[in-house]
Each structure stands twice: as structure tokens, then as C-alpha cells.
């Protein structure tokens, strides 16, 4: 890898923007498991394992799974964010393996938001 | 011995029994035998699972699938599909009871709506282990600007304009600190990041490092450019393994991209960072002790001056800033000091991150504009006090800080206003306490912490804090005398004036602030030999108040040593010969009926 110049930063930004924003790059859904210490302590690893198993079972290549840090609401961990192309993100709280399986099968695969487990929709980042 | 490939844990609690678990279990076992699986799967009856309303319930391992509302009629399908063919029967899966209301927008949730994110701008949005995702959120743009378009003096000016003050507790203006170090001549200088975070109850810095390590690295690069340093260290406690790991990953990725190392972004400027793990002594968060520790010596403070900006790490000019301070730098460089200074109050600019914890609904991390009343943080964002308890006080600044009682809850987040109210902004620990907290016991806890963490170098801190602790223990045990309060105040004054470093100088603060606002509690302990919050076991009588007792028997069930006797429709009685004064009955009783 050669060293970056300022232009390269902009190129990376644009490329990743597209990927993470689900606009292009082929992904239609992204699932983020929030894995700070608080999340891990309350079971985020198990949630992630269940998610990976489900993903393998489903064999879907257009679903990306990623991790991120704490969103601040440590008392409601494990938290998971599901983003489907063209729809508002949904944040789920107090997740466990079973809820994760259900969210994956019903929301990610079939588009049916699992209202019972949801904390909120959209994002808290005002921009 | 047979090794089973699957375990079926069927609930045998009373609830599930009455909803037919027994019959279901028999039918299940019969189906298993019929399918010839008796040697492969094992049915186990367990204690109550807790989801009685959905019973009979069963969990199937290794998959961990939770079935609910099982009937005898479901068993052939369950065995045939799940156990034989490995296809879990979805229609029997557990579902949480449906909520009637729709899903609120994140910004309709008060916890999020009232925050403003600068230091935490990337929280929950990016993968902390993927530098590209940081770059996608304008990461390293500020470093590019600082290195390619600005002079060191311009960087310092922008920081001064922003009004950013150190978030590690001292609140010293960051731009001014950088300007001192920039003005000190020398070819070897250092930039240090303080990630020691020793305050009990604080987790702001850990969270930033775990969620967004590059924001700290970028702030350090900009600081290095401003003062002319080429080497930096992040002093992070070893008890933060995830933070250390993510920092090291971030550093490696930044090196590969040439964002650390020589000639960053083709600017000709070079800077490197290493993580140094501390062993977790509180005093090592103090700047001179921290530098000793990095030098490989025992972490003990030394008198200042000389200040680190003149003679710091290995005697070289050094800038030390806190994690959160560095996380604020990139947005300031990108959007300008004026933008940052437009947020907040006259003397306190920008936002502050707090670790909200204790007796509050939403325990977590919040970032609010300076000037936000503390009441809003606890009630609007924090959701108030759980279990219908009354608010008593909030402790800010940990062992160096003080508490703020109800009367001063409208104090805004502002360095000076909080000092006026008898506490300090501190690094952001915010511990909420309800009426069940004894303020004398709380002061004793922090004094115990301080005397434990005292490095022992100077006499006032080593001996003084121990003496103060002994007096507080005496009061908590019911042996206090009225003169103790004056003695505490006198000692506090002396330690404040004469201790070598901030640890001792601020150590008496929790005692002084509780004496200021809760003197009556001290007096109750000393004069009436009574602990109003019923936390100091020696001062609790452990006698059931017959007027208040509702005969519910909760204390009887909770007592771990069988010291409480109770029968239906009879008040409880405590056998004081058996009682070990563990206070379990007191915390269990909802009616305040044990004196
Ligand atoms: C006993 C003691 C412990 C400290 N612990 C920390 C700490 O854990 N983290 C921190 O950033 N600053 C801590 N400080 C403050 C540092 O000495 C220093 O002021 C600060 O790191 C400077 O950075 P800032 O200007 O960005 O706040 C502590 C100070 C004392 C006296």
C-alpha cells in the first residue's frame, strides 16, 4: 500500500460512503452489532454468533454484517442496528440469540420490522 | 457413557406444570423413542425459566432455540422436523408480547434528542477496526488541513479561539497549553494522551477509544504539528483490553496508510504513536506521575513547576491531553474555533461527555452542550430515578469532586458554576444517588479510595487521608463525637493546602461537600447514633416497626441466614442473635418497616 495523499482520502471517503450508505456496491441490508465493552458484557458476542449462523444458513451475499462501538445507552445493550436499502435504520435493544435469529429471519430477510424488540428508528446523529 | 447430541430443557416449574408440561414431556419422550433417538437426545426437566406466561416452554441445545406454548399435539412435528431433520419449528418459537405503540424515531427518544455529538460524533456508526469507515466520516481531513494548509501558529490560534478546555478534570485551556509548549525551544518534544481514566464510575474515555480510536490519533497528530513533536504515547490502563486492542489496530492501519510515520500525507511532517499500558494506579493519571510511569519508574508525582510544557517526559517539552480533549480537536480544525465557541456558555465552550451511572434509569454515555442544566441530564436524558425512590444528590468529579443536592440541580454544566455549587466538572463521572445512599458512608467510600490510592510520597496525603478515613469509619460505626466534624474540616484544609499533587489536594472534597450539604446526616450519626439512610449497619437496630409492617414476608424470604421469622398474616420478627447485619432485609422491604 502506497502512502495516501489528500486526494486519496477523498477517494476512500466517497467509495466507503457508497458502501456503508448502502447506495451502491450490491448490498441491500446491513446489520451492525454494537460491541463496546458494555455490549460484549451483556452478550453481544453471542448475538453476533447467532447472526453469523443465520447469515450462513441464509446464504445471502447482499447482507453485510459489521460491528461498531457503544451508542451510549449501555443499560439497554446488546443493541443491534438493521439498515435495509431505502428504509430508515431500526435500532433493536436488549437483544439475545433468539431475538437476533427472529430479527434476521423476519426483518432482514422478509422486511417485517420486529416492533416488539425495537428501540427506535432513524439515527440520533443530527446532520 | 452416552454422549447426547442434543439436550432438550423442558421447564418443570410450577407455572409450566399447570399449563401441561408433564403431559408434553411424556408425549415428547414417547415421540423420541418412536423415532429411535433415545440414545442421541436427552430430555431434561429444569427449574422455572421465568417466562411462565408462555409455558410450557423448552430450550433446545446446542442451537439454543426457545419454544413456547407447547402442546402434546406439537410433539410429532417437533421431533420429526427439528430433531430428525434439523429444521427448527418456527411457528412454536418464542415471541415477546407485542407492543401496541409504533416505533419512535431515535430523535423522539429523550435520551438521544437532547444530546449534541462532537467528541462522540462517530459512536455506533463506524466499525472501530476499519480505518476506511473513519475516513468516510471526514476522518483525517482535519489532519490534512492542519499539515498542508496551516502553520503551527494558526493551529494554536484556532484552538485558542475554540475555547476548548481540558476534559481530564483540570479544565485548562488546550490552546494555551499548546502555545506554551510550542514556544519552548527543543527538537525533541512529546505529545501524550491520558487514557488512564481512574475515577470510579467513569467510562467516557474507554468508550471513545473503543468506538472511535482514530479520532484520538488524529487529534494527537494535529497537536504534534502544533508544537513540533514527532513521537507520542497513549497511556492507557491495562484494564481496558478492548481499548488497547482497538488502539493498536488503529495505529497499524494509520501507519499502512502513511497517516502516521514519516511524511504524513506528503507534508514532510512525521509523527509516531505508541500505546503504553499502565497498571491502573489512580495516581498515574496525574500528569507528572504518568510521565514517570512511561519512563519506567514508579508512578509518583513531582512538584510543578517546571510544567510539562517546559520539562515533561524525559525532561523534554511535552503536551499531555485527555482522550476526550483530543477527540474534539478534528472538528475544531475542520469547522473552525468560532463554530466550537458558539456552543456552550461564556467560560465553558463546546460539549461535555458524561458517564451517567448510579440510581438513574438510562445508565450510559451522554454528550451535551455546555450550559445544559444537570437536572436535564438526570431527568430528561437519564430518565430519572428508578424504583420510585427520591433523588438525594449527584456526585461529580469522583474522589476529587463533590456532590450536588436537589437545591442546586439547576446548575448548568459550566466549570465555574459547578465549582460554585461545591463540586467540580471533573472528567465526566456522574453518579446519581437516591435516598437509600448514606452521605457519610459515601464520603467514607471516596476517602477509602483516596487513601488507598495515595502514593505515599508526601506526608499530608499519606497520613492525613488515613486519619480522615479513621474518623469517618468511627462515625459510621456509631462512635463519633461532635468534635470530629471540626477535626475533619481542619484536616481537610491542611491536606488541601499542603499535599504535593492533585490527588491529595482534592481528596478531602467529597467530605467537605457532604459536610456542606448533609451536615445533619453526620450529626444524626454522631448525636442520635442513627443512620437516616439505614446504610451503616452498626447504627441500624434491626427491629420490625409493627405499624409499618404489611406482613408481606419479603424480608423473611430474603434473609440469607434465617434470622427473620414470619408466618402468613403475621408481622415479621428479627432474631438479633442470628442476624449478621447484612442489610438485605432493609433493601428488600418496600415499606421502610425495619428500623
Ligand atoms: C490524582 C489525579 C488523577 C488524574 N487522573 C486523570 C485521568 O485518569 N485522566 C485524565 O485525563 N486526567 C487525569 N488527571 C488530570 C491530569 O493530571 C491532566 O491534568 C490532564 O490529563 C490534562 O489533560 P487535559 O488538559 O486535556 O484535561 C488526574 C489528575 C490527578 C491529580
Short mmCIF file of C-alpha atoms and ligand atoms in Angstrom, two decimals, chain B residues 166-172 174 177 194 196-198 205 282-283 285-287 320-323 325 501-503, ligand 1:
data_model
loop_
_atom_site.label_atom_id
_atom_site.label_comp_id
_atom_site.label_asym_id
_atom_site.label_seq_id
_atom_site.Cartn_x
_atom_site.Cartn_y
_atom_site.Cartn_z
CA UNK B 166 -9.02 20.12 29.07
CA UNK B 167 -11.59 17.38 29.64
CA UNK B 168 -9.38 15.38 32.02
CA UNK B 169 -10.60 17.32 35.00
CA UNK B 170 -8.39 20.38 35.32
CA UNK B 171 -10.16 22.39 32.64
CA UNK B 172 -7.01 24.19 31.49
CA UNK B 174 -5.99 23.50 25.49
CA UNK B 177 -1.24 24.73 26.86
CA UNK B 194 -4.03 10.47 29.10
CA UNK B 196 -5.77 6.34 32.49
CA UNK B 197 -9.37 7.12 33.49
CA UNK B 198 -9.17 6.24 37.14
CA UNK B 205 -12.61 7.70 27.61
CA UNK B 282 -5.16 6.21 40.16
CA UNK B 283 -2.22 8.50 40.82
CA UNK B 285 -3.45 9.73 35.86
CA UNK B 286 -1.73 12.75 37.40
CA UNK B 287 0.46 14.20 34.69
CA UNK B 320 -0.48 15.95 27.76
CA UNK B 321 -4.18 15.93 26.99
CA UNK B 322 -7.09 13.77 27.86
CA UNK B 323 -8.77 11.35 25.39
CA UNK B 325 -9.89 16.63 24.63
CA UNK B 501 -0.35 16.78 43.88
CA UNK B 502 -3.96 16.97 42.88
CA UNK B 503 -4.75 13.61 44.46
C1 LIG C 1 -4.86 12.08 41.01
C2 LIG C 1 -5.12 12.55 39.63
C3 LIG C 1 -5.65 11.66 38.69
C4 LIG C 1 -5.89 12.07 37.39
N1 LIG C 1 -6.42 11.18 36.54
C5 LIG C 1 -6.65 11.56 35.26
C6 LIG C 1 -7.17 10.65 34.33
O1 LIG C 1 -7.46 9.50 34.65
N2 LIG C 1 -7.39 11.07 33.06
C7 LIG C 1 -7.11 12.34 32.66
O2 LIG C 1 -7.29 12.66 31.50
N3 LIG C 1 -6.61 13.23 33.53
C8 LIG C 1 -6.39 12.88 34.82
N4 LIG C 1 -5.86 13.80 35.69
C9 LIG C 1 -5.55 15.15 35.18
C10 LIG C 1 -4.18 15.17 34.53
O3 LIG C 1 -3.20 15.41 35.53
C11 LIG C 1 -4.05 16.27 33.49
O4 LIG C 1 -4.47 17.46 34.04
C12 LIG C 1 -4.86 16.03 32.25
O5 LIG C 1 -4.66 14.76 31.72
C13 LIG C 1 -4.51 17.06 31.21
O6 LIG C 1 -5.30 16.90 30.04
P1 LIG C 1 -6.44 17.92 29.66
O7 LIG C 1 -5.90 19.30 29.77
O8 LIG C 1 -6.81 17.55 28.26
O9 LIG C 1 -7.55 17.69 30.61
C14 LIG C 1 -5.62 13.42 37.01
C15 LIG C 1 -5.11 14.30 37.94
C16 LIG C 1 -4.87 13.89 39.25
C17 LIG C 1 -4.34 14.86 40.21
#
